[in-house]
Coordinates of C-alpha atoms in Angstrom, one line a residue:
M172 CA -26.4 10.6 4.1
K173 CA -24.0 11.6 6.9
K174 CA -23.3 15.2 7.7
F175 CA -19.7 16.5 8.1
V176 CA -19.2 19.8 10.1
L177 CA -16.0 21.6 10.8
S178 CA -15.6 22.9 14.4
E179 CA -12.1 24.4 14.7
I180 CA -8.6 24.6 13.2
M181 CA -5.3 25.3 14.9
L182 CA -2.1 26.1 13.1
L183 CA 1.3 25.9 14.8
S184 CA 4.8 26.9 13.5
T185 CA 7.5 25.7 15.9
T186 CA 10.2 27.4 13.9
E187 CA 8.6 30.8 13.8
K188 CA 7.0 30.4 17.3
K189 CA 3.7 31.6 15.9
A190 CA 0.2 30.0 15.8
K191 CA -3.4 30.6 14.9
K192 CA -6.7 29.2 16.3
V193 CA -10.1 29.7 14.5
M194 CA -13.5 28.4 15.5
F195 CA -16.1 27.6 12.9
N196 CA -19.9 28.2 13.3
P197 CA -21.8 25.0 12.4
K198 CA -24.0 27.1 10.0
R199 CA -21.9 29.9 8.5
T200 CA -18.5 31.5 9.1
L201 CA -17.1 34.5 7.2
I202 CA -13.3 34.8 6.9
Y203 CA -12.6 38.5 6.1
G204 CA -9.3 40.0 5.2
G205 CA -7.5 41.9 2.5
N206 CA -4.8 40.5 0.1
G207 CA -1.8 39.0 1.9
T208 CA -3.6 38.5 5.3
G209 CA -3.6 34.7 4.9
K210 CA -7.3 34.2 4.2
S211 CA -6.7 31.6 1.5
C212 CA -3.8 30.0 3.4
L213 CA -6.2 29.4 6.3
I214 CA -8.8 27.8 4.1
K215 CA -6.3 25.6 2.2
S216 CA -4.9 24.4 5.5
I217 CA -8.3 22.8 6.3
Y218 CA -8.0 20.5 3.3
K219 CA -4.3 19.9 3.7
T220 CA -5.1 18.5 7.2
F221 CA -7.4 15.9 5.6
G222 CA -4.7 14.9 3.0
A223 CA -6.0 16.9 0.1
S224 CA -3.7 19.2 -1.8
P225 CA -4.9 22.7 -2.9
K226 CA -2.3 24.9 -4.6
D227 CA -0.3 26.7 -1.9
H228 CA 1.4 30.0 -2.1
P229 CA 5.2 29.4 -2.1
S230 CA 5.8 31.3 1.1
W231 CA 3.0 29.4 3.0
K232 CA 4.3 26.1 1.6
Q233 CA 7.7 27.0 3.1
V234 CA 6.2 27.6 6.6
N235 CA 4.3 24.2 6.5
P236 CA 2.8 24.5 10.0
I237 CA 1.5 21.7 12.1
S238 CA -2.3 21.7 11.6
F239 CA -5.1 20.3 13.7
V240 CA -8.8 20.2 12.9
R241 CA -11.8 19.3 15.1
F242 CA -14.9 18.1 13.3
K243 CA -18.1 16.1 13.6
I244 CA -19.7 13.3 11.6
D245 CA -23.4 13.1 12.5
N246 CA -22.6 14.9 15.8
V247 CA -19.8 12.4 16.7
K248 CA -16.7 14.3 17.5
Y249 CA -13.3 13.6 15.9
S250 CA -10.0 15.4 15.4
I251 CA -7.2 15.1 12.8
L252 CA -3.6 16.2 13.1
K253 CA -1.1 16.7 10.3
D254 CA 2.6 17.1 11.1
G255 CA 4.7 16.9 7.9
K256 CA 3.7 13.7 6.0
F257 CA 2.1 12.1 9.1
F258 CA -1.6 12.2 10.0
A259 CA -3.2 11.2 13.2
V260 CA -7.0 10.8 13.9
Y261 CA -8.5 11.0 17.4
D262 CA -11.9 10.0 18.7
S263 CA -14.5 12.0 20.8
K264 CA -12.4 11.3 24.0
D265 CA -9.2 12.6 22.4
E266 CA -7.9 9.1 22.2
L267 CA -5.7 8.2 19.3
I268 CA -7.5 6.0 16.7
N269 CA -4.6 5.6 14.3
V270 CA -1.5 7.2 12.7
F271 CA -1.0 7.3 8.9
E272 CA 2.2 7.9 7.0
G273 CA 0.7 8.1 3.5
V274 CA -2.5 9.4 2.0
T275 CA -3.6 7.2 -0.9
N276 CA -3.0 3.8 0.7
E277 CA -3.5 4.6 4.4
L278 CA -5.4 7.8 5.2
A279 CA -7.7 7.7 2.2
P280 CA -9.3 4.2 2.9
F281 CA -9.8 5.3 6.6
L282 CA -11.6 8.6 5.7
A283 CA -13.6 6.9 2.9
N284 CA -15.1 4.5 5.5
L285 CA -15.7 7.4 8.0
F286 CA -17.4 9.5 5.3
D287 CA -19.2 6.7 3.5
F288 CA -17.2 7.5 0.4
K289 CA -17.5 4.1 -1.3
I290 CA -16.6 4.8 -4.9
K291 CA -13.7 2.9 -6.5
M292 CA -11.7 4.3 -9.4
Q293 CA -8.8 3.3 -11.6
N294 CA -5.4 5.0 -11.2
Q295 CA -2.9 5.4 -14.0
Q296 CA -1.6 1.9 -13.4
N297 CA -5.1 0.5 -14.0
E298 CA -5.4 -0.5 -10.3
L299 CA -8.8 -0.1 -8.7
I300 CA -8.4 2.1 -5.6
T301 CA -10.3 4.3 -3.1
P302 CA -9.9 7.8 -4.4
P303 CA -7.8 10.2 -2.2
P304 CA -9.6 12.7 0.0
A305 CA -9.4 15.5 -2.6
F306 CA -12.1 13.6 -4.6
L307 CA -14.4 13.6 -1.6
F308 CA -14.1 17.4 -1.1
L309 CA -13.8 18.3 -4.8
P310 CA -17.4 19.6 -5.4
Y311 CA -17.5 21.5 -2.1
Y312 CA -14.4 23.7 -2.5
I313 CA -14.3 26.7 -4.7
D314 CA -10.8 28.1 -4.5
Q315 CA -9.8 31.7 -5.3
D316 CA -8.0 30.9 -8.6
I317 CA -8.8 28.0 -10.9
S318 CA -12.3 27.2 -9.6
W319 CA -13.4 30.6 -11.1
Q320 CA -12.1 29.5 -14.5
K321 CA -13.5 25.9 -14.7
S322 CA -15.2 23.4 -12.4
W323 CA -14.1 20.2 -10.7
C324 CA -10.4 21.0 -10.6
S325 CA -9.7 22.8 -7.3
F326 CA -7.0 20.4 -6.1
L327 CA -3.6 19.3 -7.3
H328 CA -2.8 15.7 -8.5
L329 CA -6.3 14.9 -9.7
Q330 CA -4.8 13.2 -12.8
Q331 CA -3.6 10.3 -10.7
L332 CA -7.0 8.8 -11.5
K333 CA -8.0 8.0 -15.1
N334 CA -10.7 10.3 -16.6
Y335 CA -11.9 11.2 -13.1
K336 CA -14.4 13.9 -13.9
E337 CA -17.4 12.0 -15.3
P338 CA -17.4 9.2 -12.6
I339 CA -16.8 11.6 -9.7
V340 CA -19.6 14.0 -10.9
S341 CA -21.9 11.0 -11.4
Y342 CA -21.1 9.8 -7.9
H343 CA -21.5 13.1 -6.0
T344 CA -24.7 14.0 -7.8
G345 CA -26.3 10.6 -7.1
L346 CA -26.5 9.4 -10.7
K347 CA -24.4 6.5 -9.5
P348 CA -24.6 6.3 -5.7
N349 CA -22.6 4.3 -3.2
E350 CA -24.6 1.1 -3.8
Y351 CA -23.8 1.3 -7.6
Y352 CA -20.0 1.4 -7.0
Q353 CA -20.2 -1.2 -4.2
T354 CA -22.1 -3.5 -6.6
K355 CA -19.6 -2.7 -9.4
G356 CA -16.7 -3.6 -7.1
E357 CA -18.3 -6.9 -6.3
I358 CA -18.8 -7.7 -10.0
E359 CA -15.1 -7.0 -10.6
Q360 CA -14.2 -9.3 -7.8
F361 CA -16.3 -12.1 -9.3
A362 CA -14.7 -11.4 -12.7
T363 CA -11.3 -11.8 -11.2
I364 CA -12.2 -15.1 -9.5
I365 CA -13.7 -16.4 -12.8
K366 CA -10.6 -15.4 -14.7
E367 CA -8.3 -17.2 -12.2
L368 CA -10.5 -20.3 -12.4
E369 CA -10.5 -20.2 -16.2
D370 CA -6.7 -20.0 -16.2
E371 CA -6.5 -22.9 -13.8
R372 CA -8.9 -24.9 -16.0
K373 CA -6.8 -24.3 -19.1
V374 CA -3.6 -25.5 -17.3
L375 CA -5.4 -28.7 -16.2
K376 CA -6.8 -29.2 -19.7
N377 CA -3.3 -29.0 -21.2
V378 CA -1.9 -31.5 -18.7
L379 CA -4.8 -33.9 -19.1
S380 CA -4.4 -33.8 -22.9
K381 CA -0.7 -34.8 -22.5
V382 CA -1.6 -37.6 -20.0
K383 CA -4.3 -39.0 -22.4
D384 CA -1.7 -39.0 -25.3
K385 CA 0.7 -41.1 -23.1
I386 CA -2.1 -43.6 -22.2
T387 CA -3.0 -44.1 -25.8
Q388 CA 0.6 -45.0 -26.7
V389 CA 0.4 -48.1 -24.4
D390 CA -2.1 -50.7 -25.6
F391 CA -2.4 -53.7 -23.1
N392 CA -4.8 -55.2 -20.6
I393 CA -2.4 -57.0 -18.3
S394 CA -3.1 -56.0 -14.7
I395 CA -0.6 -55.2 -12.0
E396 CA -1.6 -58.5 -10.3
D397 CA 0.5 -60.4 -12.8
F398 CA 3.5 -58.8 -11.3
K399 CA 2.6 -59.3 -7.7
E400 CA 5.8 -61.2 -6.7
E401 CA 8.1 -58.8 -8.5
I402 CA 6.4 -55.8 -6.8
K403 CA 6.8 -57.5 -3.4
E404 CA 10.5 -58.0 -4.1
L405 CA 10.8 -54.4 -5.3
L406 CA 9.3 -53.0 -2.1
V407 CA 11.6 -55.1 0.1
E408 CA 14.7 -54.1 -1.9
C409 CA 13.6 -50.4 -1.9
D410 CA 13.2 -50.4 1.9
I411 CA 16.6 -52.0 2.5
L412 CA 18.4 -49.8 0.1
K413 CA 16.8 -46.6 1.4
T414 CA 17.8 -47.3 5.0
R415 CA 21.4 -48.3 4.0
Q416 CA 21.7 -45.2 1.7
E417 CA 20.8 -42.9 4.6
Q418 CA 23.3 -44.6 6.9
L419 CA 26.2 -44.3 4.5
K420 CA 25.4 -40.7 3.7
S421 CA 25.4 -39.8 7.4
K422 CA 28.7 -41.6 8.0
L423 CA 30.4 -39.9 5.0
V424 CA 29.3 -36.5 6.1
E425 CA 30.7 -37.2 9.6
F426 CA 34.1 -38.3 8.2
Y427 CA 34.4 -35.4 5.7
N428 CA 33.6 -32.9 8.5
F429 CA 36.4 -34.6 10.7
K430 CA 38.8 -34.4 7.7
I431 CA 38.1 -30.7 7.2
T432 CA 38.9 -30.1 11.0
I433 CA 42.2 -32.0 10.8
E434 CA 43.3 -30.1 7.6
S435 CA 42.5 -26.8 9.3
Q436 CA 44.5 -27.8 12.4
L437 CA 47.5 -28.8 10.1
V438 CA 47.4 -25.3 8.5
I439 CA 47.6 -23.7 12.0
A440 CA 50.3 -26.0 13.3
G441 CA 52.4 -25.6 10.1
T442 CA 52.2 -21.8 10.4
A443 CA 53.2 -22.0 14.1
F444 CA 56.1 -24.3 13.3
N445 CA 57.5 -22.0 10.6
E446 CA 57.2 -18.9 12.9
T447 CA 59.0 -20.8 15.8
R448 CA 61.9 -21.8 13.5
K449 CA 62.3 -18.2 12.4
D450 CA 62.4 -17.1 16.1
Y451 CA 65.1 -19.6 17.0
K452 CA 67.2 -18.8 14.0
H453 CA 67.0 -15.1 14.7
A454 CA 68.0 -15.7 18.4
T455 CA 71.0 -17.9 17.5
E456 CA 72.3 -15.5 14.9
V457 CA 72.5 -12.6 17.4
I458 CA 74.1 -14.6 20.3
V459 CA 76.5 -11.8 21.1
E460 CA 73.6 -9.6 22.2
D461 CA 71.8 -9.9 25.5
S462 CA 68.5 -9.1 24.1
V463 CA 66.7 -9.4 20.7
D464 CA 63.6 -8.0 19.0
C465 CA 61.0 -10.4 17.7
P466 CA 61.1 -10.4 13.8
T467 CA 57.4 -11.1 13.7
C468 CA 55.7 -8.7 16.1
G469 CA 58.6 -6.4 17.1
A470 CA 58.4 -7.3 20.9
H471 CA 61.7 -7.0 22.9
Y472 CA 62.9 -10.3 24.6
E473 CA 66.0 -11.5 26.6
N474 CA 68.4 -13.5 24.4
S475 CA 69.5 -15.9 27.1
F476 CA 70.1 -19.7 26.8
V477 CA 66.9 -20.3 28.6
E478 CA 64.9 -18.3 26.1
R479 CA 66.5 -20.0 23.2
F480 CA 65.9 -23.4 24.8
E481 CA 62.2 -22.6 25.2
I482 CA 61.9 -21.7 21.6
A483 CA 63.5 -24.9 20.6
K484 CA 61.0 -26.9 22.7
D485 CA 58.1 -25.1 21.0
E486 CA 59.5 -26.1 17.7
D487 CA 59.7 -29.8 18.7
R488 CA 56.1 -29.7 20.0
C489 CA 54.8 -28.2 16.7
R490 CA 56.7 -30.9 14.8
E491 CA 55.2 -33.7 16.9
L492 CA 51.7 -32.2 16.5
I493 CA 52.1 -32.0 12.7
V494 CA 53.2 -35.7 12.6
E495 CA 50.2 -36.7 14.8
L496 CA 47.7 -34.7 12.6
N497 CA 49.1 -36.2 9.4
R498 CA 48.6 -39.7 10.9
E499 CA 45.0 -38.9 11.8
L500 CA 44.4 -37.5 8.3
K501 CA 45.7 -40.7 6.8
E502 CA 43.3 -42.7 9.0
I503 CA 40.3 -40.6 8.1
D504 CA 41.1 -40.8 4.4
D505 CA 41.1 -44.6 4.7
K506 CA 37.7 -44.6 6.4
I507 CA 36.3 -42.3 3.7
E508 CA 37.6 -44.6 1.0
K509 CA 36.0 -47.6 2.7
E510 CA 32.6 -45.9 3.1
N511 CA 32.7 -44.6 -0.5
S512 CA 33.2 -48.2 -1.6
A513 CA 30.2 -49.3 0.4
Y514 CA 28.2 -46.4 -1.0
N515 CA 29.0 -47.4 -4.5
K516 CA 28.1 -51.0 -3.8
N517 CA 24.7 -49.8 -2.5
N518 CA 24.2 -48.0 -5.8
E519 CA 24.9 -51.2 -7.6
E520 CA 22.0 -52.7 -5.6
I521 CA 19.8 -49.9 -7.0
V522 CA 20.6 -51.3 -10.4
K523 CA 18.9 -54.5 -9.3
I524 CA 15.7 -52.5 -8.8
E525 CA 16.0 -51.2 -12.3
A526 CA 16.3 -54.8 -13.5
I527 CA 13.1 -55.8 -11.7
L528 CA 11.3 -53.0 -13.4
E529 CA 12.6 -54.3 -16.8
N530 CA 11.1 -57.8 -16.1
K531 CA 8.5 -58.7 -18.7
K532 CA 5.4 -60.6 -19.1
G533 CA 5.3 -61.3 -22.7
Q534 CA 6.2 -57.9 -24.3
I535 CA 5.0 -55.8 -21.4
K536 CA 7.3 -54.4 -18.8
L537 CA 6.4 -54.0 -15.1
R538 CA 7.5 -50.3 -15.5
D539 CA 5.0 -49.9 -18.2
V540 CA 2.2 -51.3 -16.1
I541 CA 3.1 -49.1 -13.1
D542 CA 3.4 -46.0 -15.3
N543 CA 0.2 -46.7 -17.0
A544 CA -1.6 -47.2 -13.7
G545 CA -0.2 -43.9 -12.4
R546 CA -1.3 -42.1 -15.6
N547 CA -4.8 -43.5 -15.3
E548 CA -5.0 -42.3 -11.7
L549 CA -3.6 -38.9 -12.6
K550 CA -6.2 -38.6 -15.4
M551 CA -9.0 -39.3 -13.0
V552 CA -7.7 -36.7 -10.5
F553 CA -7.4 -34.0 -13.3
E554 CA -10.9 -34.8 -14.6
E555 CA -12.4 -34.5 -11.1
N556 CA -10.5 -31.2 -10.5
T557 CA -11.6 -29.9 -13.9
K558 CA -15.3 -30.8 -13.0
T559 CA -15.0 -29.0 -9.7
I560 CA -13.5 -25.9 -11.3
M561 CA -16.2 -25.8 -14.0
Q562 CA -18.8 -26.0 -11.2
S563 CA -17.2 -23.0 -9.4
I564 CA -17.0 -21.0 -12.6
T565 CA -20.7 -21.6 -13.2
E566 CA -21.7 -20.6 -9.6
N567 CA -19.6 -17.4 -9.7
A568 CA -20.9 -16.5 -13.2
I569 CA -24.5 -16.8 -11.9
Q570 CA -23.7 -14.5 -8.9
Q571 CA -22.0 -12.1 -11.3
K572 CA -25.0 -12.0 -13.6
D573 CA -27.3 -11.2 -10.6
L574 CA -25.1 -8.3 -9.6
E575 CA -25.0 -7.0 -13.2
D576 CA -28.8 -7.0 -13.2
R577 CA -28.8 -5.2 -9.9
L578 CA -26.3 -2.6 -11.3
K579 CA -28.6 -1.8 -14.2
A580 CA -31.4 -1.2 -11.8
L581 CA -29.3 1.2 -9.8
A582 CA -28.6 3.2 -12.9
D583 CA -32.2 3.3 -14.1
K584 CA -33.5 6.0 -16.4
K585 CA -36.1 7.2 -14.0
R586 CA -33.6 8.2 -11.3
R587 CA -31.4 9.8 -13.8
E588 CA -34.2 11.9 -15.3
Q589 CA -35.2 13.1 -11.8
I590 CA -31.6 14.2 -11.0
M591 CA -31.1 15.9 -14.4
T592 CA -34.5 17.6 -14.2
M593 CA -33.6 19.0 -10.8
Y594 CA -30.2 20.1 -12.0
H595 CA -31.5 21.9 -15.1
K596 CA -34.3 23.6 -13.1
Y597 CA -31.8 25.1 -10.6
M598 CA -29.4 26.1 -13.4
K599 CA -32.1 28.2 -15.2
Q600 CA -33.2 29.7 -11.9
Y601 CA -29.7 30.6 -10.7
L602 CA -28.5 31.9 -14.0
F603 CA -31.4 34.3 -14.1
A604 CA -30.8 35.4 -10.5
L605 CA -27.1 36.1 -11.3
D606 CA -27.9 38.0 -14.5
V607 CA -26.2 35.5 -16.9
T608 CA -28.2 35.8 -20.1
S609 CA -25.8 34.8 -22.8
L610 CA -25.2 31.1 -21.8
P611 CA -27.3 28.7 -24.0
E612 CA -28.9 25.7 -22.4
S613 CA -26.6 23.5 -24.5
G614 CA -23.7 25.0 -22.5
Y615 CA -24.8 23.3 -19.3
K616 CA -26.9 20.4 -20.7
K617 CA -24.5 17.7 -19.3
I618 CA -24.1 17.7 -15.5
D619 CA -20.3 17.5 -15.8
S620 CA -20.2 20.4 -18.4
N621 CA -17.4 22.8 -18.8
I622 CA -19.3 26.1 -18.6
P623 CA -18.5 27.9 -21.9
E624 CA -18.8 31.5 -20.7
T625 CA -16.2 34.3 -20.8
G626 CA -15.3 37.6 -19.1
S627 CA -17.1 38.7 -15.9
A628 CA -20.1 36.5 -16.7
L629 CA -18.0 33.3 -16.2
P630 CA -17.7 33.6 -12.4
R631 CA -21.4 34.2 -12.1
A632 CA -22.2 31.3 -14.4
L633 CA -19.9 29.0 -12.4
T634 CA -21.6 30.2 -9.1
A635 CA -24.9 29.2 -10.6
Y636 CA -23.5 25.8 -11.6
Y637 CA -21.8 25.2 -8.2
F638 CA -25.0 26.0 -6.3
S639 CA -27.1 23.8 -8.6
I640 CA -24.7 20.9 -7.9
F641 CA -24.9 21.7 -4.1
Q642 CA -28.7 21.4 -4.2
V643 CA -28.6 18.1 -6.2
M644 CA -26.0 16.6 -3.8
K645 CA -28.0 17.7 -0.8
K646 CA -30.9 15.5 -2.0
Y647 CA -29.1 12.6 -3.8
T648 CA -25.5 12.2 -2.7
S649 CA -24.8 9.0 -0.7
S650 CA -21.5 10.0 1.0
A651 CA -21.2 12.6 3.8
F652 CA -22.4 16.1 2.8
C653 CA -19.3 18.3 3.5
P654 CA -18.9 22.0 4.4
I655 CA -19.2 24.3 1.4
I656 CA -16.1 26.5 1.3
I657 CA -16.0 29.4 -1.2
D658 CA -12.9 31.6 -1.5
S659 CA -13.0 35.1 -3.1
P660 CA -16.2 35.0 -5.3
N661 CA -15.5 38.6 -6.5
Q662 CA -13.6 37.6 -9.7
Q663 CA -13.0 39.0 -13.2
A664 CA -13.6 42.7 -12.3
Q665 CA -17.3 42.5 -11.4
D666 CA -19.0 45.8 -11.3
I667 CA -20.6 46.8 -7.9
K668 CA -24.1 45.7 -9.1
H669 CA -22.9 42.1 -10.0
V670 CA -20.7 41.8 -6.8
D671 CA -23.8 42.6 -4.8
K672 CA -25.8 40.0 -6.8
I673 CA -23.2 37.3 -6.2
L674 CA -22.9 37.9 -2.4
K675 CA -26.6 38.2 -1.9
F676 CA -27.1 35.0 -4.0
I677 CA -24.6 33.1 -1.8
N678 CA -26.3 34.5 1.3
E679 CA -29.8 33.5 0.3
N680 CA -29.1 30.2 -1.5
Q681 CA -27.0 28.2 0.9
P682 CA -28.5 24.7 1.0
E683 CA -30.6 24.0 4.0
D684 CA -28.9 22.4 7.0
S685 CA -25.4 22.9 5.4
Q686 CA -22.2 24.6 6.7
L687 CA -20.8 27.5 4.7
I688 CA -17.3 29.0 5.1
L689 CA -16.8 32.1 3.0
G690 CA -13.6 34.0 2.3
L691 CA -14.0 37.6 1.4
E692 CA -11.8 40.7 0.9
E693 CA -14.7 43.1 1.1
L694 CA -18.2 42.8 2.7
Y695 CA -20.0 45.3 0.4
D696 CA -22.5 46.0 3.1
V697 CA -24.1 42.5 2.8
N698 CA -25.2 41.3 6.2
F699 CA -24.3 37.5 6.3
E700 CA -25.6 37.3 9.9
C701 CA -22.8 35.1 11.0
D702 CA -19.5 34.9 12.9
I703 CA -16.7 36.9 11.2
I704 CA -13.1 36.0 11.5
K705 CA -11.2 39.2 10.7
L706 CA -7.6 38.9 9.5
E707 CA -5.6 42.2 9.6
D708 CA -1.9 41.5 9.7
K709 CA -0.3 41.7 6.3
N710 CA 1.8 38.6 5.5
S711 CA 1.2 37.1 8.9
L712 CA -1.7 34.7 9.4
L713 CA 0.1 33.1 12.4
Q714 CA 0.4 35.2 15.6
R715 CA 3.1 35.2 18.2
D716 CA 0.7 35.9 21.1
E717 CA -1.3 32.7 20.2
Y718 CA 1.8 30.4 20.1
E719 CA 2.0 29.4 23.8
S720 CA -1.7 28.5 24.2
V721 CA -1.9 26.6 20.9
N722 CA 1.4 24.8 21.6
D723 CA 0.1 23.7 25.0
E724 CA -3.2 22.5 23.6
L725 CA -1.6 20.4 20.8
D726 CA 1.1 18.9 23.0
M727 CA -1.1 16.0 24.1
Y728 CA -2.1 15.1 20.6
L729 CA 1.5 15.3 19.3
T730 CA 2.7 13.2 22.2
Q731 CA 0.2 10.5 21.4
M732 CA 1.2 10.5 17.7
W733 CA 4.9 10.0 18.3
N734 CA 4.5 7.6 21.2
H735 CA 2.4 5.5 18.9
G736 CA 5.4 5.3 16.6
K737 CA 7.7 4.3 19.4
K738 CA 5.5 1.3 20.1
G739 CA 6.4 -0.1 16.7
Q740 CA 2.9 0.3 15.4
L741 CA 3.8 2.9 12.8
F742 CA 7.4 2.5 11.8

């Protein structure tokens, strides 16, 4: 399996001019702070940067800072940036890999490939999709609220996948590893192909049945050779008529276009003629005045004889143009009539072709012979296609069966027994260590159990359950093993003895070669022997004095993200 390690997180609020930078130790980091210092907000921001959605405090949700996380996958460095709904991923050289606007359809498949998260699950629309990042991180995050009430529910929007709990638990614990889900996906692909081929075969079968019915309605043995001369005549006539028909159509289109042009010009000339007459009439009616306003546009003109003479000349030119255009319109109408007549005669020639088809040899028509020959040819084509489709169905079904046999082997009883034995062993051991004596074995028999404890024993029982799952995953999971992040394990008013037990248990039972990030409000004198990030300012996780340095550091990454969009690769 791959190993995922968090290295650093930076948070930047450009509106508040505040920021925060935190480094994570590859083995263990303690985030220590009282209520309201932003401990949980810092932890939740890690997951939000990767596209998961823990439940945010309303005030922190309103801040919605830019977040940036550096991390490693098998010691290969990467970075991820979140700004609003946009995500950008960078390689070890801080070069932009890609920008993603959405999580489910864009970021999720990319991260799934990076983290070897190969499971496919159905959403509420019955579509088979790569689960969003929340399902990758689900067993590794114990949040301060709901995770101490029940398991496998530390993120929002988990219900977007149907009945997610059993398959996601089986996947992470290795009961059904990557290879199982990859094989299952291949089986479903073959099932889809076979269904499409079956649908195509049914269509061909229906058409072939109708063609066969048509063939049985015509009972004769005369071959098409008996109509050889008629067919020759038919082909000659068809060629001549086709050529002539195209010529006539082309000429008619040309004439009709010319007619439309003339009619448009007549409308324009007629309008101009009427306007000119109005101008002249207006000018002659106000002859006593030296000037006159245009009745159309309101412009001011001299009302001299010269002006009136020019208007009169315009009227004559318009009249002459209208007469000329009407003459041209008459000529083009005559041409259209002539061509239409020729077109109709050509159609009459087509009737001759129909007559040839009606010629008989005895009681059999040439049309019948041609149609019957065509149906026989069509029948042969459909039968050949049906045979090919049946062969493809058989080949795909054989491959599907091989994969189904392989799937059964991947979910074999021996592997399952080994995993369940390991799980039960750790549960008994951890429940004893955490002083949980009232939980019967039946309460945690299933690996995806809802732990049926109450009161102060419930957080301790859940701690035992989570760490049992961690140990199983460390050995059997096939995706990347992620950092374990535990927020506020002191829940349900634990007495000092049990708080001490919980913290010492976490300190001593962290899985080997794993990364742990622990959020605490009190240390209770337990020495975790690790880096401690101390948060002291009430209601102010982000700091003004860190803004400038964080802003400068993130500027390069933000510039790459938005320049990527300008190149047209994102928007």
